[in-house]
Tab-separated table of C-alpha atoms and ligand atoms in Angstrom:
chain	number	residue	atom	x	y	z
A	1	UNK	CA	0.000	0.000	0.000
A	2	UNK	CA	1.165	3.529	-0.942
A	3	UNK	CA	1.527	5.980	1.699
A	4	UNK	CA	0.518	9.750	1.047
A	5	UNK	CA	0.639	12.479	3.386
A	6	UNK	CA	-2.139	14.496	3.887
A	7	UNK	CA	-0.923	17.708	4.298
A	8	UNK	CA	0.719	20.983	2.772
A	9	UNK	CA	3.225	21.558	5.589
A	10	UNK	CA	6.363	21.399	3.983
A	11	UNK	CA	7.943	20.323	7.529
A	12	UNK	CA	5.676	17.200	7.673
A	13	UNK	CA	6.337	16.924	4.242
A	14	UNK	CA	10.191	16.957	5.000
A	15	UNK	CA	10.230	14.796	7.649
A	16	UNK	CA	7.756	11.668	6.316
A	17	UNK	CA	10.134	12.138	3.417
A	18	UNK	CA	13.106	11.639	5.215
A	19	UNK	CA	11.484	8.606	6.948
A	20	UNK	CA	12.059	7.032	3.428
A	21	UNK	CA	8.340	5.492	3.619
A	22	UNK	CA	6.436	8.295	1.420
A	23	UNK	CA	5.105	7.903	-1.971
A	24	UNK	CA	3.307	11.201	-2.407
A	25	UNK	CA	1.274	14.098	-0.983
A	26	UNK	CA	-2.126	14.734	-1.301
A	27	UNK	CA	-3.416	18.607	-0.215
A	28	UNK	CA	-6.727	20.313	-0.597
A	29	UNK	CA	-7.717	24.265	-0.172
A	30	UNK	CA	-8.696	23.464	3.312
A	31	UNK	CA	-5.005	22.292	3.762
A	32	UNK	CA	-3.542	24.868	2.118
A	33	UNK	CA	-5.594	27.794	3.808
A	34	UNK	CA	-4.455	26.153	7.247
A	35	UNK	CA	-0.854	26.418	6.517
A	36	UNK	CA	-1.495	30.523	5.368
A	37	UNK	CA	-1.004	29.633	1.705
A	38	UNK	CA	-3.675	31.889	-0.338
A	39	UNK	CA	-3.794	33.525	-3.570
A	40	UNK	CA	-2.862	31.869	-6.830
A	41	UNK	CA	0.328	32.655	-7.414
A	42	UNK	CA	1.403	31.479	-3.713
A	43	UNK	CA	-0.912	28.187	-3.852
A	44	UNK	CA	1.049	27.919	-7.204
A	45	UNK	CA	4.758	28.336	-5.852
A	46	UNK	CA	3.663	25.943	-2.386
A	47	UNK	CA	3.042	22.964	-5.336
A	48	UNK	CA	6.499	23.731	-6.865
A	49	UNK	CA	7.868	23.212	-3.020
A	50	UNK	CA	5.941	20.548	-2.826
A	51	UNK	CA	7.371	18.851	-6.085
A	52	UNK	CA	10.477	19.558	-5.049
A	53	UNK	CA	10.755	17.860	-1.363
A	54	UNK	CA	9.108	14.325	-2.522
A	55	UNK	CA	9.451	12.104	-5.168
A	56	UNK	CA	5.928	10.651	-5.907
A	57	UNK	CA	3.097	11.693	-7.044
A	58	UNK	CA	1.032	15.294	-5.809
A	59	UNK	CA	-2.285	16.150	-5.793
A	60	UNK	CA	-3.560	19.812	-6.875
A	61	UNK	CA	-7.093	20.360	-6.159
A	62	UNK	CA	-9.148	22.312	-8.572
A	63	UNK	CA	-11.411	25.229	-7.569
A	64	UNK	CA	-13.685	25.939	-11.141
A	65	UNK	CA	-16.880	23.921	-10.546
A	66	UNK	CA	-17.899	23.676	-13.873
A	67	UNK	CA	-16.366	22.062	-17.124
A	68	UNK	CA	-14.521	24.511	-18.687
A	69	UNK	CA	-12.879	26.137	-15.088
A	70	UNK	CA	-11.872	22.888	-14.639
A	71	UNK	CA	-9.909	21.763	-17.354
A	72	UNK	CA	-7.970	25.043	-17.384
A	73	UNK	CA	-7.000	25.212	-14.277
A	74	UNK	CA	-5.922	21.542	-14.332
A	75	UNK	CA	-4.213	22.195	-17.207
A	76	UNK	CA	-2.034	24.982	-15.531
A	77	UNK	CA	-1.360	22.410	-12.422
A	78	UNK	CA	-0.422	19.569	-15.053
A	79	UNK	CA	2.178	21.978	-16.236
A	80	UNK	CA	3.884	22.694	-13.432
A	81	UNK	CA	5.443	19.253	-12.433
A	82	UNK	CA	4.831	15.481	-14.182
A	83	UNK	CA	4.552	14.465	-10.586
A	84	UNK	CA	0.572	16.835	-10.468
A	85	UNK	CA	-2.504	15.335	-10.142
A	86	UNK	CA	-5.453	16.547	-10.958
A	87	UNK	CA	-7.494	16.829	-7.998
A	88	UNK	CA	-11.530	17.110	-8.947
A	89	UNK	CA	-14.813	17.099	-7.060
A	90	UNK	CA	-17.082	14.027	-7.554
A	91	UNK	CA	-19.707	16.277	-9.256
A	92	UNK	CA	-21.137	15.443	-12.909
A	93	UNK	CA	-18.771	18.020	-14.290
A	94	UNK	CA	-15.600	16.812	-12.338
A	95	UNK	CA	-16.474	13.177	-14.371
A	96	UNK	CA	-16.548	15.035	-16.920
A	97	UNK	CA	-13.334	16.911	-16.393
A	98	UNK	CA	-11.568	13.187	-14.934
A	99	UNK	CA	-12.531	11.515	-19.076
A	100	UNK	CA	-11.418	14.659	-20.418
A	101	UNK	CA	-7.888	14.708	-18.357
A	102	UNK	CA	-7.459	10.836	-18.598
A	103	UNK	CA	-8.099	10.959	-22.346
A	104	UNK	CA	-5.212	12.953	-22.074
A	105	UNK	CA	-2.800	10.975	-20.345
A	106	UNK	CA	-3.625	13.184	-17.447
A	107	UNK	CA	-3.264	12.305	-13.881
A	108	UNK	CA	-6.411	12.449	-12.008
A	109	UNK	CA	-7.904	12.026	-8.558
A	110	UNK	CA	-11.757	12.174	-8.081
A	111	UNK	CA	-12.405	13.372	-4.271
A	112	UNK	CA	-14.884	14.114	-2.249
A	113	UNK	CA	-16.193	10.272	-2.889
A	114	UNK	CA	-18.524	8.696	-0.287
A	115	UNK	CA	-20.736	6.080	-1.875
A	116	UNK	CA	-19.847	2.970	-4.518
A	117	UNK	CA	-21.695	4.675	-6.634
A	118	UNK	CA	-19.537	7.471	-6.968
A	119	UNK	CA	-16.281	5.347	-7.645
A	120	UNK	CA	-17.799	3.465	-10.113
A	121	UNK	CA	-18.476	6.968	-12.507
A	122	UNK	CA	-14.615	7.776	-11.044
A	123	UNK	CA	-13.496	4.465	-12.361
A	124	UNK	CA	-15.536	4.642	-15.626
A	125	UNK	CA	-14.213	8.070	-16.145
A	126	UNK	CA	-10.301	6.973	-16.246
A	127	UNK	CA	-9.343	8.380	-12.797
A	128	UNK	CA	-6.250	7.596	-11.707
A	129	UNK	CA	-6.823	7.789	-8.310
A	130	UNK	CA	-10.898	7.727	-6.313
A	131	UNK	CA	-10.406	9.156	-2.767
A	132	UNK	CA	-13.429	7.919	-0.714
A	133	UNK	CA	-13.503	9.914	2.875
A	134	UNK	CA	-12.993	7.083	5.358
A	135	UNK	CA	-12.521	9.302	8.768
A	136	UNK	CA	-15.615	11.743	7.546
A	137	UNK	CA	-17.858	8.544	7.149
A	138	UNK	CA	-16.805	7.437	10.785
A	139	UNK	CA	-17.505	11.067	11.876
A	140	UNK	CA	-20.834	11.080	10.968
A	141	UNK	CA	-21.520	7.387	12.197
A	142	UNK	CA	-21.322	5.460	9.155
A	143	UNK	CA	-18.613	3.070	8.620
A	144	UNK	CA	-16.125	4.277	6.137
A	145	UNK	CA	-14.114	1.288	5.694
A	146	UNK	CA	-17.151	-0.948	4.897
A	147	UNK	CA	-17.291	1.561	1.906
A	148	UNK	CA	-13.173	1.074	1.146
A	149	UNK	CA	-14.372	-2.828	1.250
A	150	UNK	CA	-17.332	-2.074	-1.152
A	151	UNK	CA	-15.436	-0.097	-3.760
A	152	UNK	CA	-12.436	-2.599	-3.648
A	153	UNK	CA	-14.850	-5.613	-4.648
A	154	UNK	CA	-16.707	-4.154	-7.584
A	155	UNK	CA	-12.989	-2.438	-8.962
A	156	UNK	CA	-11.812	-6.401	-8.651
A	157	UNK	CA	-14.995	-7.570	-10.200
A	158	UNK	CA	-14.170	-5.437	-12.849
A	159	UNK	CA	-10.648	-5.309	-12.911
A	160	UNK	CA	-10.383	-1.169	-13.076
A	161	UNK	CA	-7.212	-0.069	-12.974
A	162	UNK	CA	-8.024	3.171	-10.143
A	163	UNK	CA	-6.082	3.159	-7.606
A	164	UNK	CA	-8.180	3.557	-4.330
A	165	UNK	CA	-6.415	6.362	-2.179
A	166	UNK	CA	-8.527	5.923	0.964
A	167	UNK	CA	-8.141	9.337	2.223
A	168	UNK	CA	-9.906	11.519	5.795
A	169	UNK	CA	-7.645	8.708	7.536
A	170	UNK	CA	-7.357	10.155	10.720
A	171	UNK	CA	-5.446	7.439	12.814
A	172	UNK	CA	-3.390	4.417	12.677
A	173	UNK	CA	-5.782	1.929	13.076
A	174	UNK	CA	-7.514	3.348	9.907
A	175	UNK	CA	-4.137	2.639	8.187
A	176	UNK	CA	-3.975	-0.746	9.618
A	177	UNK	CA	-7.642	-1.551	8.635
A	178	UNK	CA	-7.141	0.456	4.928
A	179	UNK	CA	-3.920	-2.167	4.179
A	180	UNK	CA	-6.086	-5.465	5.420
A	181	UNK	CA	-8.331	-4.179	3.379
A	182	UNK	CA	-6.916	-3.887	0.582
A	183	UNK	CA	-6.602	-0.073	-0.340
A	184	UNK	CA	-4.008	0.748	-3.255
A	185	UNK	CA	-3.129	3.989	-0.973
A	186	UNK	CA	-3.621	5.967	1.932
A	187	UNK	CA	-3.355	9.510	2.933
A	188	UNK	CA	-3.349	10.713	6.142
A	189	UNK	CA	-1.465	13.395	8.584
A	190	UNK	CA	2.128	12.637	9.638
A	191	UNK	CA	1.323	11.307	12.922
A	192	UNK	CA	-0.950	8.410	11.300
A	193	UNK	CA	2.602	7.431	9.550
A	194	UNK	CA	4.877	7.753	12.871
A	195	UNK	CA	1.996	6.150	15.354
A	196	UNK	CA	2.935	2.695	13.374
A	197	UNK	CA	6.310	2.992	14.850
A	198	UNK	CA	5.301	2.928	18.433
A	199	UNK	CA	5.380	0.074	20.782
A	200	UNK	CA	6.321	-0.250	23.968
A	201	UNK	CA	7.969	-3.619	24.095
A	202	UNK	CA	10.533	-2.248	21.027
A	203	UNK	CA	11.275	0.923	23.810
A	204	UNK	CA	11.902	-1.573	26.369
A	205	UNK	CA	13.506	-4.178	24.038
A	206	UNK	CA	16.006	-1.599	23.156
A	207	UNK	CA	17.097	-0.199	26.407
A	208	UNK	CA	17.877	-3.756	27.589
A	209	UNK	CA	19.965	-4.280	25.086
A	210	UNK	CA	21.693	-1.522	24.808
A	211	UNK	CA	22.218	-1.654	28.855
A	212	UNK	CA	23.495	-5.217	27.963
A	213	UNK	CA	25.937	-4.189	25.558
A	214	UNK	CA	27.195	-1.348	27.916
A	215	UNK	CA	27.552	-4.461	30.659
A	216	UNK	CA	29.229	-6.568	28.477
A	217	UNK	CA	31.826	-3.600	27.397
A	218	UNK	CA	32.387	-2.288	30.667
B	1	E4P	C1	-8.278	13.924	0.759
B	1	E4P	O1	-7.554	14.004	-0.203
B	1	E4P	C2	-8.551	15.008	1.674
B	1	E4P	O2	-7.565	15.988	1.490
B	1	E4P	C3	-8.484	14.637	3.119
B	1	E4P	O3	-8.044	13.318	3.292
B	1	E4P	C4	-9.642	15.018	3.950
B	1	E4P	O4	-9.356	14.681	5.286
B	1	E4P	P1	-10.183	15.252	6.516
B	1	E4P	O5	-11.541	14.630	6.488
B	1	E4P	O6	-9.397	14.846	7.711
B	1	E4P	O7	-10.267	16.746	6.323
């Protein structure tokens, strides 16, 4: 399973990078208004950053809501960096945009995706990437993996070649879950990467052997 970061703080960025386990970033406007970044030519120059710290693949959400909005701005994101994808709102003219951009040879990730129903016209469409909202399911008391589950047996029944980028993860356990599963990728904040790493038996397991080795050398 690929992980993404969810976020468009270039230190988080940085340092999930460095952890050598990151395979690209996925941001939003919501992201990229919490770390200050507004106006087009700064939201613009934060992607270039962004490009330029990882290796994999970015997404670069759209803000046109209709047809022709969309496929220019996309266009301008495509153009910045091979490593852009096109981020675009499950809404009849985001399909439309996704067939358009995949027709293309476009990178693509349909978001905002909460039912089957949805990743099926993603799928159908060409997208790269479908980003159903696991943690926003769970938030509203509806369970979003059982929806990861659903989309992951009708792409298999089908054999669709999207790449299901479970995204809202929130928590480790919701990477855990995403990876039994059988999600293609996840995206989530840092600490839903570094949480894996923790146990308290590897803490312990350590000490005592590095007090060992100072025994033994002393
Ligand atoms: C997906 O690409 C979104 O950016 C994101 O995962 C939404 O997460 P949230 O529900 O925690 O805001």
């Amino acid at each position: 399973m690929k992980f993404f970061i969810d976020t468009a703080n270039l230190d988080d960025i940085a340092e999930a990078q460095a952890l050598g386990v990151l395979d690209g970033v996925t941001t939003n406007p919501s992201l990229m208004a919490k770390e200050g970044i507004t106006g087009e030519e700064n939201i613009i120059n934060h992607y270039k950053k962004i490009c330029d710290l990882v290796e994999g693949d970015v997404s670069a959400e759209v803000i046109s809501t209709d047809f022709d909005g969309m496929v220019k701005e996309g266009e301008a994101l495509a153009a910045l960096n091979p490593q852009i994808v096109v981020k675009l709102p499950m809404i009849a003219d985001g399909v439309k945009a996704c067939k358009y951009f995949s027709s293309k040879g476009i990178k693509t990730n349909v978001t905002l995706v909460f039912s089957v129903g949805q990743a099926l016209l993603a799928a159908k469409a060409g997208a790269t990437y479908v980003s159903p909202f696991l943690g926003r399911l769970d938030d509203i008391s509806t369970d979003g993996l059982h929806l990861i589950e659903e989309i992951r047996h009708v792409y298999d029944n089908y054999g669709f070649e999207t790449q299901i980028l479970s995204a809202s993860v929130r928590n480790t356990m919701h990477v855990i879950n995403c990876a039994k599963i059988g999600s293609d990728v996840m995206t989530g904040p840092l600490s839903s990467i570094t949480g894996l790493l923790k146990h308290p038996l590897t803490d312990s397991g350590l000490a005592k052997f590095l007090a060992d080795y100072e025994k033994g050398n002393n």
